[in-house]
Amino acid sequence: MNTLKIAALLCLLALPGRAQELPAPITDAQYAPVDIDAARLGQLLFYDPILSGNRNVACATCHHPDFGTSDGVSLSFGNGGVGLGRARRADPDRPPEQRIPRNAPALFNLGAKEFTVMFHDGRLEASAAHPGGLRSPMDADMIVGFDSALAAQAMFPVLSRDEMAGSHRENDIARAVRQGRITGPGGAWDQLGRRVAAIDAYADGFVAIYPHITRAEQIGFTDIANAIAAFIAYEWRADRSPFDDHLRGIAPLTGQAHQGMILFYGDAGCATCHSGAFQTDHGFHAMAAPQIGPGKAATFEDHQRDEGRFRVTGNPADLYAFRTPSLRNVALTAPYGHAGSHRDLAAFLKSHADPVAGLHSYDRNQAILPAFSTEDFGVMDTPDEVAAITAAVTAAPISLSGQDIAALVAFLHSLTDDVSPTTRLGVPESLPSGLPLP
């Protein structure tokens, strides 16, 4: 242990009660290896709208590097939207049916081996006890061949009406989804695979990279997913922040950032859940983040609530619990919360420290919502719904002064990785499909 880390640890141990040890510096061993040629192929597919039902939405539409691998708004539009980031709006000619129900999560460090649980509610996770080594909403129908949970999660948005598939009235992909035909010949994934295989540049790329593919018709949807995952893993590794320099003994944190670090790993209790190298326990916690937008409901349900992890497990203890996000590059990924309720990091921290009080005093101007004719605050306007959200909270409130919050914000900014864009693949100049870039 270097002297810098020892000094920081001694500061932490001097605090009462909550002090936790700083994580060890991140190493290459914590990441799965990446085939750079597969990453280059995945880069093109990530930005290509060819994977959406109407050929108008790409992965990058909601996960763009210009917006911290998210989209800069609370709840955006996938299908039925035009523009990018805060400029995205409902298409006046073919408007969306509703907003995407949850905030687009950031993609940083998902190539690290410990990231085996995906989505805000964890409905997809690595599990040796399930088909293909993955537990997913598809259960026994889940196909095999995905390299990782990261690869598998990349392929579920293409099945979502509001994200990428579009309406069953608009295209064959969405009709297949509506009919429950996801896997097998003619299913939604198969149709998208055939689209990609029909483009020579993609077909040649898969044949050149993957030994099990010798001709275009052998390209499976899992191969497309694996290439996209390789790109995400390579492109958005983030472990060269000022905090990483501190842990590696290169340059110590000072001033407010150092004070915030002491609070984070001490009396503020942040590291209780935001633990480990990437500041996440990968668990699920009910913290009363405000609920806005359409919520998560099945087609036969009529409500706007989002019950989080409970919808996956059916366990009442999981009501309104959501996955602990990694905090790497958090300063780049506003708005915050599973529904993007807060545009300001300091405001979110204040609310998060005392969840029940924060929910009751929520300022709706914190949301960033592209104009759309809908009721976004139906849950927040219903006392019984608000009471149910607050009843799920088990965390005790933590008292933080304005100075404490400012210090914590400074520390969270120290988690920003300022690696030069020249070390990344970036946005391609054009796409093999000939479709416009997002």
PDB file of C-alpha atoms in Angstrom, residues 4-140:
ATOM      1  CA  LEU A   4      -0.722   8.312  -0.211  1.00  0.00           C
ATOM      2  CA  LYS A   5      -3.344   5.624   0.280  1.00  0.00           C
ATOM      3  CA  ILE A   6      -2.185   5.042   3.860  1.00  0.00           C
ATOM      4  CA  ALA A   7      -2.605   8.750   4.632  1.00  0.00           C
ATOM      5  CA  ALA A   8      -6.088   8.816   3.145  1.00  0.00           C
ATOM      6  CA  LEU A   9      -7.061   5.688   5.032  1.00  0.00           C
ATOM      7  CA  LEU A  10      -5.848   7.149   8.318  1.00  0.00           C
ATOM      8  CA  CYS A  11      -8.081  10.165   7.702  1.00  0.00           C
ATOM      9  CA  LEU A  12     -11.029   7.833   7.193  1.00  0.00           C
ATOM     10  CA  LEU A  13     -10.313   5.748  10.257  1.00  0.00           C
ATOM     11  CA  ALA A  14     -10.332   8.902  12.341  1.00  0.00           C
ATOM     12  CA  LEU A  15     -14.043   9.306  11.602  1.00  0.00           C
ATOM     13  CA  PRO A  16     -16.679   7.684  13.837  1.00  0.00           C
ATOM     14  CA  GLY A  17     -19.002   4.897  12.787  1.00  0.00           C
ATOM     15  CA  ARG A  18     -19.241   4.863   9.026  1.00  0.00           C
ATOM     16  CA  ALA A  19     -15.601   4.900   7.831  1.00  0.00           C
ATOM     17  CA  GLN A  20     -14.844   2.499   4.986  1.00  0.00           C
ATOM     18  CA  GLU A  21     -11.577   1.689   3.280  1.00  0.00           C
ATOM     19  CA  LEU A  22     -10.846   3.201  -0.112  1.00  0.00           C
ATOM     20  CA  PRO A  23     -11.042   0.755  -3.015  1.00  0.00           C
ATOM     21  CA  ALA A  24      -7.899  -0.642  -4.566  1.00  0.00           C
ATOM     22  CA  PRO A  25      -6.767   0.923  -7.859  1.00  0.00           C
ATOM     23  CA  ILE A  26      -8.452  -0.519 -10.936  1.00  0.00           C
ATOM     24  CA  THR A  27      -6.319  -2.857 -13.035  1.00  0.00           C
ATOM     25  CA  ASP A  28      -6.573  -4.421 -16.494  1.00  0.00           C
ATOM     26  CA  ALA A  29      -7.433  -7.746 -14.867  1.00  0.00           C
ATOM     27  CA  GLN A  30     -10.836  -6.366 -13.870  1.00  0.00           C
ATOM     28  CA  TYR A  31     -11.899  -6.044 -17.515  1.00  0.00           C
ATOM     29  CA  ALA A  32     -12.733  -8.757 -20.002  1.00  0.00           C
ATOM     30  CA  PRO A  33     -10.421  -8.762 -23.036  1.00  0.00           C
ATOM     31  CA  VAL A  34     -11.721  -7.001 -26.150  1.00  0.00           C
ATOM     32  CA  ASP A  35     -11.100  -7.891 -29.797  1.00  0.00           C
ATOM     33  CA  ILE A  36     -10.455  -4.491 -31.380  1.00  0.00           C
ATOM     34  CA  ASP A  37     -11.704  -5.657 -34.788  1.00  0.00           C
ATOM     35  CA  ALA A  38     -14.969  -6.768 -33.216  1.00  0.00           C
ATOM     36  CA  ALA A  39     -15.154  -3.388 -31.469  1.00  0.00           C
ATOM     37  CA  ARG A  40     -14.735  -1.573 -34.787  1.00  0.00           C
ATOM     38  CA  LEU A  41     -17.551  -3.613 -36.298  1.00  0.00           C
ATOM     39  CA  GLY A  42     -19.683  -2.983 -33.212  1.00  0.00           C
ATOM     40  CA  GLN A  43     -19.009   0.736 -33.496  1.00  0.00           C
ATOM     41  CA  LEU A  44     -20.773   0.839 -36.868  1.00  0.00           C
ATOM     42  CA  LEU A  45     -23.714  -1.219 -35.620  1.00  0.00           C
ATOM     43  CA  PHE A  46     -24.052   0.906 -32.475  1.00  0.00           C
ATOM     44  CA  TYR A  47     -24.566   4.034 -34.565  1.00  0.00           C
ATOM     45  CA  ASP A  48     -26.610   2.391 -37.329  1.00  0.00           C
ATOM     46  CA  PRO A  49     -30.424   2.811 -37.329  1.00  0.00           C
ATOM     47  CA  ILE A  50     -30.635  -0.425 -39.340  1.00  0.00           C
ATOM     48  CA  LEU A  51     -31.376  -2.220 -36.059  1.00  0.00           C
ATOM     49  CA  SER A  52     -34.627  -0.342 -35.413  1.00  0.00           C
ATOM     50  CA  GLY A  53     -37.971  -1.336 -36.858  1.00  0.00           C
ATOM     51  CA  ASN A  54     -38.412   1.846 -38.855  1.00  0.00           C
ATOM     52  CA  ARG A  55     -34.696   2.346 -39.500  1.00  0.00           C
ATOM     53  CA  ASN A  56     -34.802   5.658 -37.637  1.00  0.00           C
ATOM     54  CA  VAL A  57     -33.323   4.948 -34.166  1.00  0.00           C
ATOM     55  CA  ALA A  58     -29.857   3.649 -33.260  1.00  0.00           C
ATOM     56  CA  CYS A  59     -28.336   2.616 -29.948  1.00  0.00           C
ATOM     57  CA  ALA A  60     -26.479   5.933 -30.098  1.00  0.00           C
ATOM     58  CA  THR A  61     -29.726   7.894 -30.271  1.00  0.00           C
ATOM     59  CA  CYS A  62     -30.186   7.436 -26.521  1.00  0.00           C
ATOM     60  CA  HIS A  63     -26.559   6.636 -25.625  1.00  0.00           C
ATOM     61  CA  HIS A  64     -24.479   9.286 -27.319  1.00  0.00           C
ATOM     62  CA  PRO A  65     -20.966  10.369 -26.313  1.00  0.00           C
ATOM     63  CA  ASP A  66     -21.994  14.026 -26.555  1.00  0.00           C
ATOM     64  CA  PHE A  67     -24.307  13.410 -23.583  1.00  0.00           C
ATOM     65  CA  GLY A  68     -22.149  11.208 -21.390  1.00  0.00           C
ATOM     66  CA  THR A  69     -23.352   8.016 -23.158  1.00  0.00           C
ATOM     67  CA  SER A  70     -26.905   8.917 -22.189  1.00  0.00           C
ATOM     68  CA  ASP A  71     -29.216  11.466 -23.839  1.00  0.00           C
ATOM     69  CA  GLY A  72     -29.253  14.509 -21.548  1.00  0.00           C
ATOM     70  CA  VAL A  73     -32.984  14.390 -20.764  1.00  0.00           C
ATOM     71  CA  SER A  74     -35.111  12.775 -18.080  1.00  0.00           C
ATOM     72  CA  LEU A  75     -37.228  10.610 -20.368  1.00  0.00           C
ATOM     73  CA  SER A  76     -36.744  10.741 -24.095  1.00  0.00           C
ATOM     74  CA  PHE A  77     -38.373   9.453 -27.250  1.00  0.00           C
ATOM     75  CA  GLY A  78     -37.026   6.527 -29.212  1.00  0.00           C
ATOM     76  CA  ASN A  79     -39.326   5.652 -32.066  1.00  0.00           C
ATOM     77  CA  GLY A  80     -41.352   8.715 -33.012  1.00  0.00           C
ATOM     78  CA  GLY A  81     -38.667  11.197 -32.027  1.00  0.00           C
ATOM     79  CA  VAL A  82     -36.402  13.413 -34.108  1.00  0.00           C
ATOM     80  CA  GLY A  83     -33.214  15.207 -33.122  1.00  0.00           C
ATOM     81  CA  LEU A  84     -30.650  14.352 -30.475  1.00  0.00           C
ATOM     82  CA  GLY A  85     -30.213  15.065 -26.779  1.00  0.00           C
ATOM     83  CA  ARG A  86     -32.126  18.027 -25.383  1.00  0.00           C
ATOM     84  CA  ALA A  87     -33.059  18.999 -28.935  1.00  0.00           C
ATOM     85  CA  ARG A  88     -34.942  15.717 -29.454  1.00  0.00           C
ATOM     86  CA  ARG A  89     -38.667  16.193 -29.891  1.00  0.00           C
ATOM     87  CA  ALA A  90     -41.752  14.306 -30.942  1.00  0.00           C
ATOM     88  CA  ASP A  91     -42.024  13.878 -34.707  1.00  0.00           C
ATOM     89  CA  PRO A  92     -45.074  15.957 -35.707  1.00  0.00           C
ATOM     90  CA  ASP A  93     -45.842  13.587 -38.588  1.00  0.00           C
ATOM     91  CA  ARG A  94     -45.324  10.268 -36.750  1.00  0.00           C
ATOM     92  CA  PRO A  95     -45.387  11.068 -33.016  1.00  0.00           C
ATOM     93  CA  PRO A  96     -44.448   8.517 -30.345  1.00  0.00           C
ATOM     94  CA  GLU A  97     -47.080   6.738 -28.302  1.00  0.00           C
ATOM     95  CA  GLN A  98     -45.372   7.695 -25.036  1.00  0.00           C
ATOM     96  CA  ARG A  99     -42.041   8.655 -23.523  1.00  0.00           C
ATOM     97  CA  ILE A 100     -39.499   5.917 -22.819  1.00  0.00           C
ATOM     98  CA  PRO A 101     -40.424   4.972 -19.222  1.00  0.00           C
ATOM     99  CA  ARG A 102     -36.941   5.176 -17.670  1.00  0.00           C
ATOM    100  CA  ASN A 103     -33.870   7.370 -17.945  1.00  0.00           C
ATOM    101  CA  ALA A 104     -31.209   6.142 -20.363  1.00  0.00           C
ATOM    102  CA  PRO A 105     -28.357   4.764 -18.196  1.00  0.00           C
ATOM    103  CA  ALA A 106     -24.711   5.545 -18.886  1.00  0.00           C
ATOM    104  CA  LEU A 107     -22.458   2.907 -20.465  1.00  0.00           C
ATOM    105  CA  PHE A 108     -19.146   3.490 -18.690  1.00  0.00           C
ATOM    106  CA  ASN A 109     -17.090   0.471 -17.584  1.00  0.00           C
ATOM    107  CA  LEU A 110     -19.691  -2.116 -18.586  1.00  0.00           C
ATOM    108  CA  GLY A 111     -16.822  -4.198 -19.956  1.00  0.00           C
ATOM    109  CA  ALA A 112     -15.607  -4.769 -16.397  1.00  0.00           C
ATOM    110  CA  LYS A 113     -16.180  -8.353 -15.300  1.00  0.00           C
ATOM    111  CA  GLU A 114     -18.210  -7.395 -12.237  1.00  0.00           C
ATOM    112  CA  PHE A 115     -21.017  -5.833 -14.303  1.00  0.00           C
ATOM    113  CA  THR A 116     -23.292  -8.853 -14.622  1.00  0.00           C
ATOM    114  CA  VAL A 117     -26.647  -7.225 -13.791  1.00  0.00           C
ATOM    115  CA  MET A 118     -28.308  -4.953 -16.347  1.00  0.00           C
ATOM    116  CA  PHE A 119     -31.133  -2.395 -16.485  1.00  0.00           C
ATOM    117  CA  HIS A 120     -32.529  -0.285 -13.648  1.00  0.00           C
ATOM    118  CA  ASP A 121     -34.512  -3.252 -12.315  1.00  0.00           C
ATOM    119  CA  GLY A 122     -31.896  -5.965 -12.973  1.00  0.00           C
ATOM    120  CA  ARG A 123     -34.246  -7.976 -15.155  1.00  0.00           C
ATOM    121  CA  LEU A 124     -31.256  -9.326 -17.074  1.00  0.00           C
ATOM    122  CA  GLU A 125     -28.323 -10.892 -15.257  1.00  0.00           C
ATOM    123  CA  ALA A 126     -25.686 -13.555 -15.654  1.00  0.00           C
ATOM    124  CA  SER A 127     -26.811 -16.829 -14.089  1.00  0.00           C
ATOM    125  CA  ALA A 128     -25.336 -20.256 -14.647  1.00  0.00           C
ATOM    126  CA  ALA A 129     -28.686 -21.793 -13.681  1.00  0.00           C
ATOM    127  CA  HIS A 130     -30.506 -20.335 -16.707  1.00  0.00           C
ATOM    128  CA  PRO A 131     -30.411 -21.038 -20.478  1.00  0.00           C
ATOM    129  CA  GLY A 132     -27.394 -19.470 -22.137  1.00  0.00           C
ATOM    130  CA  GLY A 133     -26.048 -18.441 -18.730  1.00  0.00           C
ATOM    131  CA  LEU A 134     -28.508 -15.558 -18.501  1.00  0.00           C
ATOM    132  CA  ARG A 135     -31.669 -14.902 -16.536  1.00  0.00           C
ATOM    133  CA  SER A 136     -33.933 -12.668 -18.591  1.00  0.00           C
ATOM    134  CA  PRO A 137     -37.602 -11.863 -19.177  1.00  0.00           C
ATOM    135  CA  MET A 138     -37.502 -14.472 -21.967  1.00  0.00           C
ATOM    136  CA  ASP A 139     -36.727 -17.226 -19.443  1.00  0.00           C
ATOM    137  CA  ALA A 140     -36.445 -20.619 -21.199  1.00  0.00           C
TER     138      ALA A 140
END
